[in-house]
Amino acid sequence: MVMWLFALLLLALPVPLSAESVTITADQWASPRSGESIIRFERLNKLVEAFDQSPDNQILIRHAEGESGTLWGEELRSWLVSLGIPSGRIVLNAGLGQSDAIIVETSP
């Protein structure tokens, strides 16, 4: 019985989808942007550092469906490319169910 409860508890725990994950809210993104301001997103900066450690990793930008979500995802990708990340290693995914945030992840 205890083993079954333990197994159910393990199944209920969240499993990380990637090595690193950062959520950027619409409020955070609403401030004026520049290359310097993008670098100041401390968690995003750490994600990029982790990304640089593995040449096989990609950056996955998960955004809301629709025009505004797509524009937000493409703008973030453009900033990352302008800061030196190869565009071929950045993937956009329009499957996020919330419109007030964007999730950036590294994945193998």
PDB file of C-alpha atoms in Angstrom:
ATOM      1  CA  MET A   1       0.000   0.000   0.000  1.00  0.00           C
ATOM      2  CA  VAL A   2       2.767   2.421   0.944  1.00  0.00           C
ATOM      3  CA  MET A   3       4.595   1.649  -2.307  1.00  0.00           C
ATOM      4  CA  TRP A   4       1.472   2.508  -4.338  1.00  0.00           C
ATOM      5  CA  LEU A   5       1.066   5.807  -2.501  1.00  0.00           C
ATOM      6  CA  PHE A   6       4.728   6.588  -3.087  1.00  0.00           C
ATOM      7  CA  ALA A   7       4.389   5.744  -6.788  1.00  0.00           C
ATOM      8  CA  LEU A   8       1.315   7.980  -7.103  1.00  0.00           C
ATOM      9  CA  LEU A   9       3.157  10.801  -5.362  1.00  0.00           C
ATOM     10  CA  LEU A  10       6.050  10.504  -7.813  1.00  0.00           C
ATOM     11  CA  LEU A  11       3.636  10.645 -10.750  1.00  0.00           C
ATOM     12  CA  ALA A  12       2.067  13.817  -9.360  1.00  0.00           C
ATOM     13  CA  LEU A  13       5.371  15.674  -9.122  1.00  0.00           C
ATOM     14  CA  PRO A  14       6.071  18.065 -11.968  1.00  0.00           C
ATOM     15  CA  VAL A  15       8.662  16.822 -14.403  1.00  0.00           C
ATOM     16  CA  PRO A  16      10.941  19.450 -15.895  1.00  0.00           C
ATOM     17  CA  LEU A  17      10.416  19.788 -19.634  1.00  0.00           C
ATOM     18  CA  SER A  18      13.905  21.025 -20.242  1.00  0.00           C
ATOM     19  CA  ALA A  19      17.242  21.710 -18.640  1.00  0.00           C
ATOM     20  CA  GLU A  20      16.314  25.341 -18.041  1.00  0.00           C
ATOM     21  CA  SER A  21      13.033  27.238 -18.223  1.00  0.00           C
ATOM     22  CA  VAL A  22      12.186  30.933 -17.878  1.00  0.00           C
ATOM     23  CA  THR A  23       8.773  32.583 -17.842  1.00  0.00           C
ATOM     24  CA  ILE A  24       8.557  36.197 -19.010  1.00  0.00           C
ATOM     25  CA  THR A  25       5.290  37.932 -18.170  1.00  0.00           C
ATOM     26  CA  ALA A  26       3.605  40.530 -20.337  1.00  0.00           C
ATOM     27  CA  ASP A  27       4.282  43.144 -17.626  1.00  0.00           C
ATOM     28  CA  GLN A  28       8.008  42.372 -17.688  1.00  0.00           C
ATOM     29  CA  TRP A  29       8.071  42.503 -21.480  1.00  0.00           C
ATOM     30  CA  ALA A  30       6.105  45.790 -21.615  1.00  0.00           C
ATOM     31  CA  SER A  31       9.099  47.875 -20.560  1.00  0.00           C
ATOM     32  CA  PRO A  32      11.107  49.533 -23.349  1.00  0.00           C
ATOM     33  CA  ARG A  33      13.486  46.998 -24.876  1.00  0.00           C
ATOM     34  CA  SER A  34      17.075  47.144 -25.987  1.00  0.00           C
ATOM     35  CA  GLY A  35      19.835  44.568 -26.167  1.00  0.00           C
ATOM     36  CA  GLU A  36      20.976  45.726 -22.749  1.00  0.00           C
ATOM     37  CA  SER A  37      17.506  45.359 -21.214  1.00  0.00           C
ATOM     38  CA  ILE A  38      17.159  41.830 -22.623  1.00  0.00           C
ATOM     39  CA  ILE A  39      20.474  40.865 -21.025  1.00  0.00           C
ATOM     40  CA  ARG A  40      19.208  42.229 -17.702  1.00  0.00           C
ATOM     41  CA  PHE A  41      16.554  39.481 -17.543  1.00  0.00           C
ATOM     42  CA  GLU A  42      18.752  37.554 -15.109  1.00  0.00           C
ATOM     43  CA  ARG A  43      17.040  34.176 -15.501  1.00  0.00           C
ATOM     44  CA  LEU A  44      17.055  34.509 -19.297  1.00  0.00           C
ATOM     45  CA  ASN A  45      20.744  35.333 -19.139  1.00  0.00           C
ATOM     46  CA  LYS A  46      21.370  32.146 -17.102  1.00  0.00           C
ATOM     47  CA  LEU A  47      19.331  30.129 -19.603  1.00  0.00           C
ATOM     48  CA  VAL A  48      21.486  31.435 -22.460  1.00  0.00           C
ATOM     49  CA  GLU A  49      24.636  30.562 -20.508  1.00  0.00           C
ATOM     50  CA  ALA A  50      23.345  26.991 -20.032  1.00  0.00           C
ATOM     51  CA  PHE A  51      22.430  26.889 -23.729  1.00  0.00           C
ATOM     52  CA  ASP A  52      25.979  27.878 -24.673  1.00  0.00           C
ATOM     53  CA  GLN A  53      27.391  24.936 -22.695  1.00  0.00           C
ATOM     54  CA  SER A  54      25.853  22.362 -25.037  1.00  0.00           C
ATOM     55  CA  PRO A  55      26.189  22.634 -28.814  1.00  0.00           C
ATOM     56  CA  ASP A  56      23.237  20.249 -29.258  1.00  0.00           C
ATOM     57  CA  ASN A  57      20.747  22.342 -27.296  1.00  0.00           C
ATOM     58  CA  GLN A  58      18.025  24.448 -28.847  1.00  0.00           C
ATOM     59  CA  ILE A  59      16.047  27.314 -27.397  1.00  0.00           C
ATOM     60  CA  LEU A  60      12.303  26.738 -27.460  1.00  0.00           C
ATOM     61  CA  ILE A  61      10.084  29.830 -27.241  1.00  0.00           C
ATOM     62  CA  ARG A  62       6.569  28.804 -26.218  1.00  0.00           C
ATOM     63  CA  HIS A  63       4.015  31.540 -26.893  1.00  0.00           C
ATOM     64  CA  ALA A  64       0.258  31.936 -27.179  1.00  0.00           C
ATOM     65  CA  GLU A  65      -1.523  31.211 -30.428  1.00  0.00           C
ATOM     66  CA  GLY A  66      -2.732  34.110 -32.520  1.00  0.00           C
ATOM     67  CA  GLU A  67      -1.151  37.199 -33.976  1.00  0.00           C
ATOM     68  CA  SER A  68      -0.048  38.895 -30.747  1.00  0.00           C
ATOM     69  CA  GLY A  69       1.511  35.704 -29.338  1.00  0.00           C
ATOM     70  CA  THR A  70       3.326  35.049 -32.606  1.00  0.00           C
ATOM     71  CA  LEU A  71       4.610  38.632 -32.770  1.00  0.00           C
ATOM     72  CA  TRP A  72       5.869  38.411 -29.194  1.00  0.00           C
ATOM     73  CA  GLY A  73       7.655  35.113 -29.878  1.00  0.00           C
ATOM     74  CA  GLU A  74       9.203  36.438 -33.092  1.00  0.00           C
ATOM     75  CA  GLU A  75      10.343  39.638 -31.376  1.00  0.00           C
ATOM     76  CA  LEU A  76      12.051  37.683 -28.599  1.00  0.00           C
ATOM     77  CA  ARG A  77      13.695  35.408 -31.186  1.00  0.00           C
ATOM     78  CA  SER A  78      14.955  38.494 -33.060  1.00  0.00           C
ATOM     79  CA  TRP A  79      16.482  39.897 -29.875  1.00  0.00           C
ATOM     80  CA  LEU A  80      18.203  36.595 -29.101  1.00  0.00           C
ATOM     81  CA  VAL A  81      19.582  36.413 -32.660  1.00  0.00           C
ATOM     82  CA  SER A  82      20.831  40.004 -32.420  1.00  0.00           C
ATOM     83  CA  LEU A  83      22.678  38.986 -29.255  1.00  0.00           C
ATOM     84  CA  GLY A  84      24.493  36.182 -31.107  1.00  0.00           C
ATOM     85  CA  ILE A  85      22.306  33.083 -30.806  1.00  0.00           C
ATOM     86  CA  PRO A  86      22.043  31.273 -34.165  1.00  0.00           C
ATOM     87  CA  SER A  87      18.485  31.499 -35.509  1.00  0.00           C
ATOM     88  CA  GLY A  88      18.617  27.845 -36.570  1.00  0.00           C
ATOM     89  CA  ARG A  89      18.824  26.836 -32.923  1.00  0.00           C
ATOM     90  CA  ILE A  90      15.693  28.775 -31.879  1.00  0.00           C
ATOM     91  CA  VAL A  91      12.295  27.114 -32.266  1.00  0.00           C
ATOM     92  CA  LEU A  92       8.936  28.893 -31.904  1.00  0.00           C
ATOM     93  CA  ASN A  93       5.988  26.924 -30.520  1.00  0.00           C
ATOM     94  CA  ALA A  94       2.492  28.445 -30.566  1.00  0.00           C
ATOM     95  CA  GLY A  95       0.971  26.028 -28.073  1.00  0.00           C
ATOM     96  CA  LEU A  96       1.020  28.017 -24.834  1.00  0.00           C
ATOM     97  CA  GLY A  97      -2.447  28.272 -23.313  1.00  0.00           C
ATOM     98  CA  GLN A  98      -1.921  31.662 -21.694  1.00  0.00           C
ATOM     99  CA  SER A  99      -1.594  35.002 -23.444  1.00  0.00           C
ATOM    100  CA  ASP A 100       0.055  36.999 -20.645  1.00  0.00           C
ATOM    101  CA  ALA A 101       3.363  35.118 -20.579  1.00  0.00           C
ATOM    102  CA  ILE A 102       5.959  33.481 -22.758  1.00  0.00           C
ATOM    103  CA  ILE A 103       8.112  30.523 -21.734  1.00  0.00           C
ATOM    104  CA  VAL A 104      11.681  30.111 -22.930  1.00  0.00           C
ATOM    105  CA  GLU A 105      13.321  26.705 -22.508  1.00  0.00           C
ATOM    106  CA  THR A 106      16.463  24.903 -23.504  1.00  0.00           C
ATOM    107  CA  SER A 107      16.053  21.435 -24.907  1.00  0.00           C
ATOM    108  CA  PRO A 108      18.359  18.842 -26.417  1.00  0.00           C
TER     109      PRO A 108
END
